[in-house]
Short mmCIF file of C-alpha atoms in Angstrom, two decimals:
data_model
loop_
_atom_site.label_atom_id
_atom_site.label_comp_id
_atom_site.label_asym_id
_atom_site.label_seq_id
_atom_site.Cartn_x
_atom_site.Cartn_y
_atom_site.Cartn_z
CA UNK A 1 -38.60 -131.20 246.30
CA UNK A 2 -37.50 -129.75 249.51
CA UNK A 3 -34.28 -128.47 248.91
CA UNK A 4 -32.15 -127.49 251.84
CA UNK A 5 -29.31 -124.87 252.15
CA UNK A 6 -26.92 -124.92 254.93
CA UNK A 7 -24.76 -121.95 255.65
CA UNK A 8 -21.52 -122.67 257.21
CA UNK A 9 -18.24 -121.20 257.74
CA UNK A 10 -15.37 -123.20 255.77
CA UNK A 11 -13.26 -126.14 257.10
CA UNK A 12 -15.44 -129.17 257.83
CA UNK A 13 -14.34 -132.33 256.10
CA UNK A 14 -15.32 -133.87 253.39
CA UNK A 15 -16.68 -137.32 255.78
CA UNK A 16 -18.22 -134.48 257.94
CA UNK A 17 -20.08 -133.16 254.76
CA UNK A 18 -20.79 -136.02 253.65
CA UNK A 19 -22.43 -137.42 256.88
CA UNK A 20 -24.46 -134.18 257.33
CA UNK A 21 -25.90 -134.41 253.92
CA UNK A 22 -26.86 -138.02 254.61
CA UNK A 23 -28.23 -137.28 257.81
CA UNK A 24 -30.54 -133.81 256.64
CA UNK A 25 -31.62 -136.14 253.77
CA UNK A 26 -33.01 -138.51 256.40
CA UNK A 27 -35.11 -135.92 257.98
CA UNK A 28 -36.55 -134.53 255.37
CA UNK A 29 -37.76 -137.81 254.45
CA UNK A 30 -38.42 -139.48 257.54
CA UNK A 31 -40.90 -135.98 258.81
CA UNK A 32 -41.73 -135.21 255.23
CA UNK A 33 -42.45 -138.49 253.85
CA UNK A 34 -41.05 -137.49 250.32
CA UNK A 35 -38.59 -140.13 248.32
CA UNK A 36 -34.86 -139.04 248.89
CA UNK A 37 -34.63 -138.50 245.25
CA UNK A 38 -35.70 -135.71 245.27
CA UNK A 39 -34.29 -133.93 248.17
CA UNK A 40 -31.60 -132.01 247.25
CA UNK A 41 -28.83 -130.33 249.92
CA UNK A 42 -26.27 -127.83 248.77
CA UNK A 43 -23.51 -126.88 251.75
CA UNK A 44 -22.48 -122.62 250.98
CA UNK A 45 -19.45 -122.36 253.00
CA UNK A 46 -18.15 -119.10 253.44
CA UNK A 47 -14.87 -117.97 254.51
CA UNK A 48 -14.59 -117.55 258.52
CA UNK A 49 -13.91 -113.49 257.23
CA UNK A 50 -16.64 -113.64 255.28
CA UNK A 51 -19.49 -114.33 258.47
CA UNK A 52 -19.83 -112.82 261.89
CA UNK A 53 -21.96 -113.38 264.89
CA UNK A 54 -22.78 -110.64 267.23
CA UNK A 55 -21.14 -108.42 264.41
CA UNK A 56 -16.83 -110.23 265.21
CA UNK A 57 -15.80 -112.27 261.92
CA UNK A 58 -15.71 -115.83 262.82
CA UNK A 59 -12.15 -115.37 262.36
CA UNK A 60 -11.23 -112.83 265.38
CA UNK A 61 -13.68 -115.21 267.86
CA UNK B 1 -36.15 -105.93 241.53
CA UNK B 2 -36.38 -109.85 240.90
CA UNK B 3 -33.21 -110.99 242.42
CA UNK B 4 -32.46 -115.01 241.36
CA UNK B 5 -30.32 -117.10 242.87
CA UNK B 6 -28.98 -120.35 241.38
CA UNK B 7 -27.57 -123.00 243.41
CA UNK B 8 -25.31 -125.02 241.20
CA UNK B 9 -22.78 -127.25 241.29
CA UNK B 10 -18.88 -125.80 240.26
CA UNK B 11 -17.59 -126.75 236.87
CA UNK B 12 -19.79 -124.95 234.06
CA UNK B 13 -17.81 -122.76 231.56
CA UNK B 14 -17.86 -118.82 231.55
CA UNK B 15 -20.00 -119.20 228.52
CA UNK B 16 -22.53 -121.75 230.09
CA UNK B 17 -22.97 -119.68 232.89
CA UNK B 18 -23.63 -115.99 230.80
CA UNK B 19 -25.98 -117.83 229.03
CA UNK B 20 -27.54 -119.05 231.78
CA UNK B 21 -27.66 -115.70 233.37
CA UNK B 22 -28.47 -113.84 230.27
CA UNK B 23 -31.82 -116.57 229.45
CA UNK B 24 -33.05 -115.91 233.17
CA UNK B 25 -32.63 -112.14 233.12
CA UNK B 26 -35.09 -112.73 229.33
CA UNK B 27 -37.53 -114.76 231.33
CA UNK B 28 -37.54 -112.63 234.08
CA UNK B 29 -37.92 -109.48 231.52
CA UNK B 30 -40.60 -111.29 229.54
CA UNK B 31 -43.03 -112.55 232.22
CA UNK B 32 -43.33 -109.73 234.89
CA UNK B 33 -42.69 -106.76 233.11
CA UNK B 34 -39.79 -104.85 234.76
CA UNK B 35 -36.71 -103.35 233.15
CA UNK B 36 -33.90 -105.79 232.75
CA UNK B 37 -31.73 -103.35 234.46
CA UNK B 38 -33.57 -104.37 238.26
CA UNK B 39 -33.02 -108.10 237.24
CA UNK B 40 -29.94 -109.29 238.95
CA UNK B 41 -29.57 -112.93 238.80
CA UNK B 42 -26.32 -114.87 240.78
CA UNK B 43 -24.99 -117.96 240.27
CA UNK B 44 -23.79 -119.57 243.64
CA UNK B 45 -21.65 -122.78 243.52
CA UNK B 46 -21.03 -125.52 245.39
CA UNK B 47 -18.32 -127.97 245.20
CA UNK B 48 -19.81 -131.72 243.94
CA UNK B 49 -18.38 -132.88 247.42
CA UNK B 50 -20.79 -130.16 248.93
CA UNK B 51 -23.91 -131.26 247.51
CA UNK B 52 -26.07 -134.21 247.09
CA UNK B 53 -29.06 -135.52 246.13
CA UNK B 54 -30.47 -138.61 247.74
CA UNK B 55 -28.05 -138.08 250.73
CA UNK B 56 -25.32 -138.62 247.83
CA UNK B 57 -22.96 -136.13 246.87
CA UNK B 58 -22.97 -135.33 243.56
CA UNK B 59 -18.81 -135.88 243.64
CA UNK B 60 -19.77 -140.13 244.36
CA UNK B 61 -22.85 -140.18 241.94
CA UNK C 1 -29.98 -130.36 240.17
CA UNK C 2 -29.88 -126.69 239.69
CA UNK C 3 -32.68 -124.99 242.43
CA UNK C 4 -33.71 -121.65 241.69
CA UNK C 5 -34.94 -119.44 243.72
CA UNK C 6 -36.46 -115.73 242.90
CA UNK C 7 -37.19 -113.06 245.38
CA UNK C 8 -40.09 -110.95 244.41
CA UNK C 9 -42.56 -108.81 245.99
CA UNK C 10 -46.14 -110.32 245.92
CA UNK C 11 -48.90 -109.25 243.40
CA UNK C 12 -48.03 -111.70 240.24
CA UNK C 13 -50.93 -113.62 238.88
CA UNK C 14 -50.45 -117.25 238.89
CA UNK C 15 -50.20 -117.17 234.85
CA UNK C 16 -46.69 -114.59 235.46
CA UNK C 17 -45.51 -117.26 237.61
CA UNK C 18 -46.38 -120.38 236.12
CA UNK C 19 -44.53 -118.59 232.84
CA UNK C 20 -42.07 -117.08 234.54
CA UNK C 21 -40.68 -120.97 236.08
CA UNK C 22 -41.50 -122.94 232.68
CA UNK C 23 -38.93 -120.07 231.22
CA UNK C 24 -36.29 -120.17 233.95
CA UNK C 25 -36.37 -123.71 233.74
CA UNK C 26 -36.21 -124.06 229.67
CA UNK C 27 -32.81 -121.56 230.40
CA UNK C 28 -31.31 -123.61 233.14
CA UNK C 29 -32.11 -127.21 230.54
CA UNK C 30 -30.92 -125.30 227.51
CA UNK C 31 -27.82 -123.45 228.95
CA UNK C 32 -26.67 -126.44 231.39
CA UNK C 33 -27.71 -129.69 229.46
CA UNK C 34 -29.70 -131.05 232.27
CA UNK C 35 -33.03 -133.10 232.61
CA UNK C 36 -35.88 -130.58 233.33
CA UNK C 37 -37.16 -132.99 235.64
CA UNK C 38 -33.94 -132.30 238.13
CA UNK C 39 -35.22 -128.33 237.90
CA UNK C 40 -37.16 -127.02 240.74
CA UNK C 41 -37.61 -123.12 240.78
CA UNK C 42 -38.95 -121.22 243.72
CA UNK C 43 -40.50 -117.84 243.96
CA UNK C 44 -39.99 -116.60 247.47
CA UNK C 45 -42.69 -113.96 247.81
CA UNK C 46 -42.10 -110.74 250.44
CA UNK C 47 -45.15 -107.98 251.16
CA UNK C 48 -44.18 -104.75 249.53
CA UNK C 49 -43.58 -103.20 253.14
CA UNK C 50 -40.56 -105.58 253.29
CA UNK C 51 -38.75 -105.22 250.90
CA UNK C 52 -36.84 -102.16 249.63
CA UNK C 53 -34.11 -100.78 247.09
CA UNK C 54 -32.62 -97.78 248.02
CA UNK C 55 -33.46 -98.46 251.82
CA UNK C 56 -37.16 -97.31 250.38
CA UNK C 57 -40.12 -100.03 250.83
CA UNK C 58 -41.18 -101.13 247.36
CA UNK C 59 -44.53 -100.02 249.00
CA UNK C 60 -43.71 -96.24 248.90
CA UNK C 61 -41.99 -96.22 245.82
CA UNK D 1 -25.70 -104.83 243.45
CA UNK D 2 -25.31 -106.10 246.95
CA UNK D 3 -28.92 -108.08 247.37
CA UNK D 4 -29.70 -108.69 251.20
CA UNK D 5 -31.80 -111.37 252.38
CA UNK D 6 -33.03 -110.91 256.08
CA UNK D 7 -34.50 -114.18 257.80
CA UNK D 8 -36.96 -113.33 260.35
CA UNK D 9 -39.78 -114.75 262.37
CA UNK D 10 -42.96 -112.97 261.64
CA UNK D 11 -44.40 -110.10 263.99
CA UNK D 12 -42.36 -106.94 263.67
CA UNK D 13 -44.11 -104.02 262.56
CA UNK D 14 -43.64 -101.83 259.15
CA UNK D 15 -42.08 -99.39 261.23
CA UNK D 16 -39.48 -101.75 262.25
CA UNK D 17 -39.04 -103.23 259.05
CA UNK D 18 -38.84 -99.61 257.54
CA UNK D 19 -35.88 -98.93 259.81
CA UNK D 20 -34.33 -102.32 259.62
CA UNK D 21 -33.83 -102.11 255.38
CA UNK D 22 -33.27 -98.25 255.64
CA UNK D 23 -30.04 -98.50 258.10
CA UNK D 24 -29.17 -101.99 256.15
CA UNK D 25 -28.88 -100.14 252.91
CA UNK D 26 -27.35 -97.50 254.57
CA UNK D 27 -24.48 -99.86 256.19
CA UNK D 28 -23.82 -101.66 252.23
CA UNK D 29 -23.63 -97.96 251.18
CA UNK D 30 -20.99 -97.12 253.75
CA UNK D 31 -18.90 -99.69 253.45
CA UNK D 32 -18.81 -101.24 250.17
CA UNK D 33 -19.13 -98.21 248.51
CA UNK D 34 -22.11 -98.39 246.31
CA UNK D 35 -25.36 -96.17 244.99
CA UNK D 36 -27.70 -97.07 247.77
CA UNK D 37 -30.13 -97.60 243.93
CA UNK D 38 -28.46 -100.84 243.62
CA UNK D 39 -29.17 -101.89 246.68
CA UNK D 40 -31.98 -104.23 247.50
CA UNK D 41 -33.44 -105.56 250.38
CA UNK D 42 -35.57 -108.38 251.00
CA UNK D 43 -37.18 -109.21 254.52
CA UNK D 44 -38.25 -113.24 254.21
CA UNK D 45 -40.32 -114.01 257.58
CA UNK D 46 -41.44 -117.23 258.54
CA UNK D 47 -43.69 -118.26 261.25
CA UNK D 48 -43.01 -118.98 264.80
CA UNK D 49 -43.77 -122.43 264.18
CA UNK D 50 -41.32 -122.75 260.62
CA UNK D 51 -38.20 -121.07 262.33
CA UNK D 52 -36.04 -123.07 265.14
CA UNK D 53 -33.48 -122.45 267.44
CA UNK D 54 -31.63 -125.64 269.14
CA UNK D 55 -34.67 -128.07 267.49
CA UNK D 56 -37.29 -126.01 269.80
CA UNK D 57 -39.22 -123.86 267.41
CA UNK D 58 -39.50 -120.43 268.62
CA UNK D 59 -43.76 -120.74 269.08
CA UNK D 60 -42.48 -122.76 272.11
CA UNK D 61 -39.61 -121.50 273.49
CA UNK E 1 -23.59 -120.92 263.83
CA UNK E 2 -24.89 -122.95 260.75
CA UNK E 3 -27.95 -121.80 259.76
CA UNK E 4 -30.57 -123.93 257.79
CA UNK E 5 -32.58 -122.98 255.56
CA UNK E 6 -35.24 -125.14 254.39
CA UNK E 7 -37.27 -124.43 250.92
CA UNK E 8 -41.17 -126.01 250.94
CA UNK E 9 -44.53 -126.15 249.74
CA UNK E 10 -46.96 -125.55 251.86
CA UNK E 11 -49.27 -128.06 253.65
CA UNK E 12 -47.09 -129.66 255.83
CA UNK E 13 -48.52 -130.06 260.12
CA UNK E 14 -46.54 -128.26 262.35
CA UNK E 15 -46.23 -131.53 264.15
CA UNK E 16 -44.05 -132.41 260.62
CA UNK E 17 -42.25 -128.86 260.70
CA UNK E 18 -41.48 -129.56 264.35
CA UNK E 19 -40.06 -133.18 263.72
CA UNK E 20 -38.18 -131.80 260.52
CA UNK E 21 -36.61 -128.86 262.73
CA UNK E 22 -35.97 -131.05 265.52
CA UNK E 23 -34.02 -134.08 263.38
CA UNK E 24 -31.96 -131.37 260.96
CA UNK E 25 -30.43 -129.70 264.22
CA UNK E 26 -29.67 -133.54 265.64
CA UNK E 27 -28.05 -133.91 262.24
CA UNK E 28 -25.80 -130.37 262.08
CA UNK E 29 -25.06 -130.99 265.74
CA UNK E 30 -23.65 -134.94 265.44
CA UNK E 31 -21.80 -134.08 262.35
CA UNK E 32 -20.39 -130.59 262.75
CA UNK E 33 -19.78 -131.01 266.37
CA UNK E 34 -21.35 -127.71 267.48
CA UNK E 35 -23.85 -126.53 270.15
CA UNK E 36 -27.53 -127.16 269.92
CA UNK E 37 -28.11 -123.69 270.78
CA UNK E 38 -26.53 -122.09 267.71
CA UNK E 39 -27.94 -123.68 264.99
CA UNK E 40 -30.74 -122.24 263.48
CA UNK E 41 -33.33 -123.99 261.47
CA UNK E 42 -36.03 -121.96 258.98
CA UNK E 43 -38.74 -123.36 256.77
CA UNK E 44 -39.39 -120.78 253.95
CA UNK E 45 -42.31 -122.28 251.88
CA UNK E 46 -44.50 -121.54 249.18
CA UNK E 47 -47.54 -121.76 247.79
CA UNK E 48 -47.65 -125.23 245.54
CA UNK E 49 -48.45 -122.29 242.45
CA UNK E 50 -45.23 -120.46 243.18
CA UNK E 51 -42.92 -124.14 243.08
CA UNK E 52 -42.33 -126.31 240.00
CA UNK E 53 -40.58 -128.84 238.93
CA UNK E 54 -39.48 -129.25 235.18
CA UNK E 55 -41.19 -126.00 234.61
CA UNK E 56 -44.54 -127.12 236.06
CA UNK E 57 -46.20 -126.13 239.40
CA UNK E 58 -46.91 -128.36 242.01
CA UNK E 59 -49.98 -127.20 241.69
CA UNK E 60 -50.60 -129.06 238.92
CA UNK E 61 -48.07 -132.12 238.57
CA UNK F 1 -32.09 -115.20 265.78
CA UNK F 2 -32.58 -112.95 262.42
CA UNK F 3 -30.13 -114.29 260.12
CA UNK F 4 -28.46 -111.87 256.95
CA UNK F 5 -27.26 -113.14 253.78
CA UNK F 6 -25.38 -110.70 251.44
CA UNK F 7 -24.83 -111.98 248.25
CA UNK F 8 -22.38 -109.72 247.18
CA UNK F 9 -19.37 -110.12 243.69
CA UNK F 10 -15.87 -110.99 245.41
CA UNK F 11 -13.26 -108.45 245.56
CA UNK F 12 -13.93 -106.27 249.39
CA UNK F 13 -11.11 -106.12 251.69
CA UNK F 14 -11.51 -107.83 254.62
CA UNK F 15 -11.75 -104.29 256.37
CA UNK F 16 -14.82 -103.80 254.25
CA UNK F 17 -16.43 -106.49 254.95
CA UNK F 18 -15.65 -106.71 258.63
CA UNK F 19 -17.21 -102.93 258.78
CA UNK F 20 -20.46 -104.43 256.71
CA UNK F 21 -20.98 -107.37 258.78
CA UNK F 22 -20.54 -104.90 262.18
CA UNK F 23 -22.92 -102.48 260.70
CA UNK F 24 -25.53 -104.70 259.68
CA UNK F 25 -25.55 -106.11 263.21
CA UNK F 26 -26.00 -103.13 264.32
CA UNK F 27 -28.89 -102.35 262.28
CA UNK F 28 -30.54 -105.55 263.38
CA UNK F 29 -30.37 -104.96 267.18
CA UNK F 30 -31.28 -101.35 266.73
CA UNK F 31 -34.58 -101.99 264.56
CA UNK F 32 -35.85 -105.52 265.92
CA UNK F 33 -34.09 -105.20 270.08
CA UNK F 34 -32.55 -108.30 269.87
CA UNK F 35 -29.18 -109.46 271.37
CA UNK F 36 -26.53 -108.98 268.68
CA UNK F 37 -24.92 -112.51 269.97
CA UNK F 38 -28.23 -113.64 268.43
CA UNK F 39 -27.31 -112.03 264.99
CA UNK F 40 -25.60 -114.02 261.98
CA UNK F 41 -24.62 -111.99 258.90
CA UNK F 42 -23.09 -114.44 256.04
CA UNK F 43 -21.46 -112.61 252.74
CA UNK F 44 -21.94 -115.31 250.04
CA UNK F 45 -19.79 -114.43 247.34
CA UNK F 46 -19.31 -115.12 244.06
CA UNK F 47 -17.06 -114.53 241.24
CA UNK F 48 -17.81 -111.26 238.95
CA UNK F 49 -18.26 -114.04 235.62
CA UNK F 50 -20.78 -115.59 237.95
CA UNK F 51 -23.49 -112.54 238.53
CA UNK F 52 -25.30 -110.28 236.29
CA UNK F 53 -27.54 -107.23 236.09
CA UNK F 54 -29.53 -106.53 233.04
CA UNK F 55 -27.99 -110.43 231.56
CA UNK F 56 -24.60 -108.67 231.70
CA UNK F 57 -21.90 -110.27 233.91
CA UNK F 58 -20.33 -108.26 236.25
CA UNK F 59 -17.30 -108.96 234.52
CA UNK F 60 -18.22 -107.04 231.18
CA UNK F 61 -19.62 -104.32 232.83
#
């Protein structure tokens, strides 16, 4: 029932996906006290053009 | 002036997804009265190795 | 599987909403083939003063 | 057609708010190239307690 | 540099929000490798009448 | 510490959407006096077959 979007520029692994999701899932159930059935975790990646901090594309930093 | 966002896993066809699209933007419509021309609805997918459900991705379930 | 999510100002009655996500939700079973149970929609609510189209508050429109 | 979501912590004023989805518009306008009509704006705050940065939620830092 | 976004009902202690916060940043920061200090953790919930599951509010399930 | 997500239909140059992400940045610091290292803008896009105004995909527009 919580669902939980993270919003990351492109290139992790698939283990290093995989691990986070596991690991987000945990929380959620360990502070929320929910079954992990129903949490749900979706990864957006976006390309390192697409996202900027301090307004310089991921890309250029 | 609703804007909806689905977070979905890749692999529905063209046709799944206008349907999809074209069934919110009725419900939308339907319930709260606006124009269908303010409803914008997008569809944003995930690959099943970026998204899981139990700490699972959906690309090992 | 699918989450929803719809951005709207605030002001529905509890009847809009509760029609508006049995709707979205009979789209996303009918149009994906999945279990309404695996559903969830949101409505993310925002105060008129913040949110705008045209770079106008929905509150002076 | 460009929707923009801004994640905040609660506490600014209208004013602010006014000016933050005004010059957002006008930057989508700008550069992508489209009516400033179809452009949409949503400000989604959270509490000091619901938003974190580094685990230490920003009521406490 | 990841940002989190996390999608709730209402009800939950801040002592629960703080935890949840707290363990999700662990989690981004073991797995992705990445600073404490950039990842950004927000709880966006909603009213248990503006959340469903299978089309029904959690307000009523 | 705000962060932006433009969900916006593929297709901008990377000019374009370097400009938009620099803009937007800009319009955060100006409005809310934050640091713009503080400042995350994300462009989520998707494909035009994949978002719709008025039910009609971008696509057949």
């Amino acid at each position: 029932m919580p669902e939980v979007v993270v919003y990351a520029v492109a290139g992790r692994t698939p283990e290093q996906k995989r691990g986070l999701m596991k690991d987000i899932t945990d929380a959620v159930v360990k502070n929320l006290g929910v079954s992990p059935e129903v949490v749900v975790v979706s990864i957006v990646e976006t390309a390192k053009t697409d996202k900027a901090r301090g307004g310089i594309p991921f890309s250029e930093r």
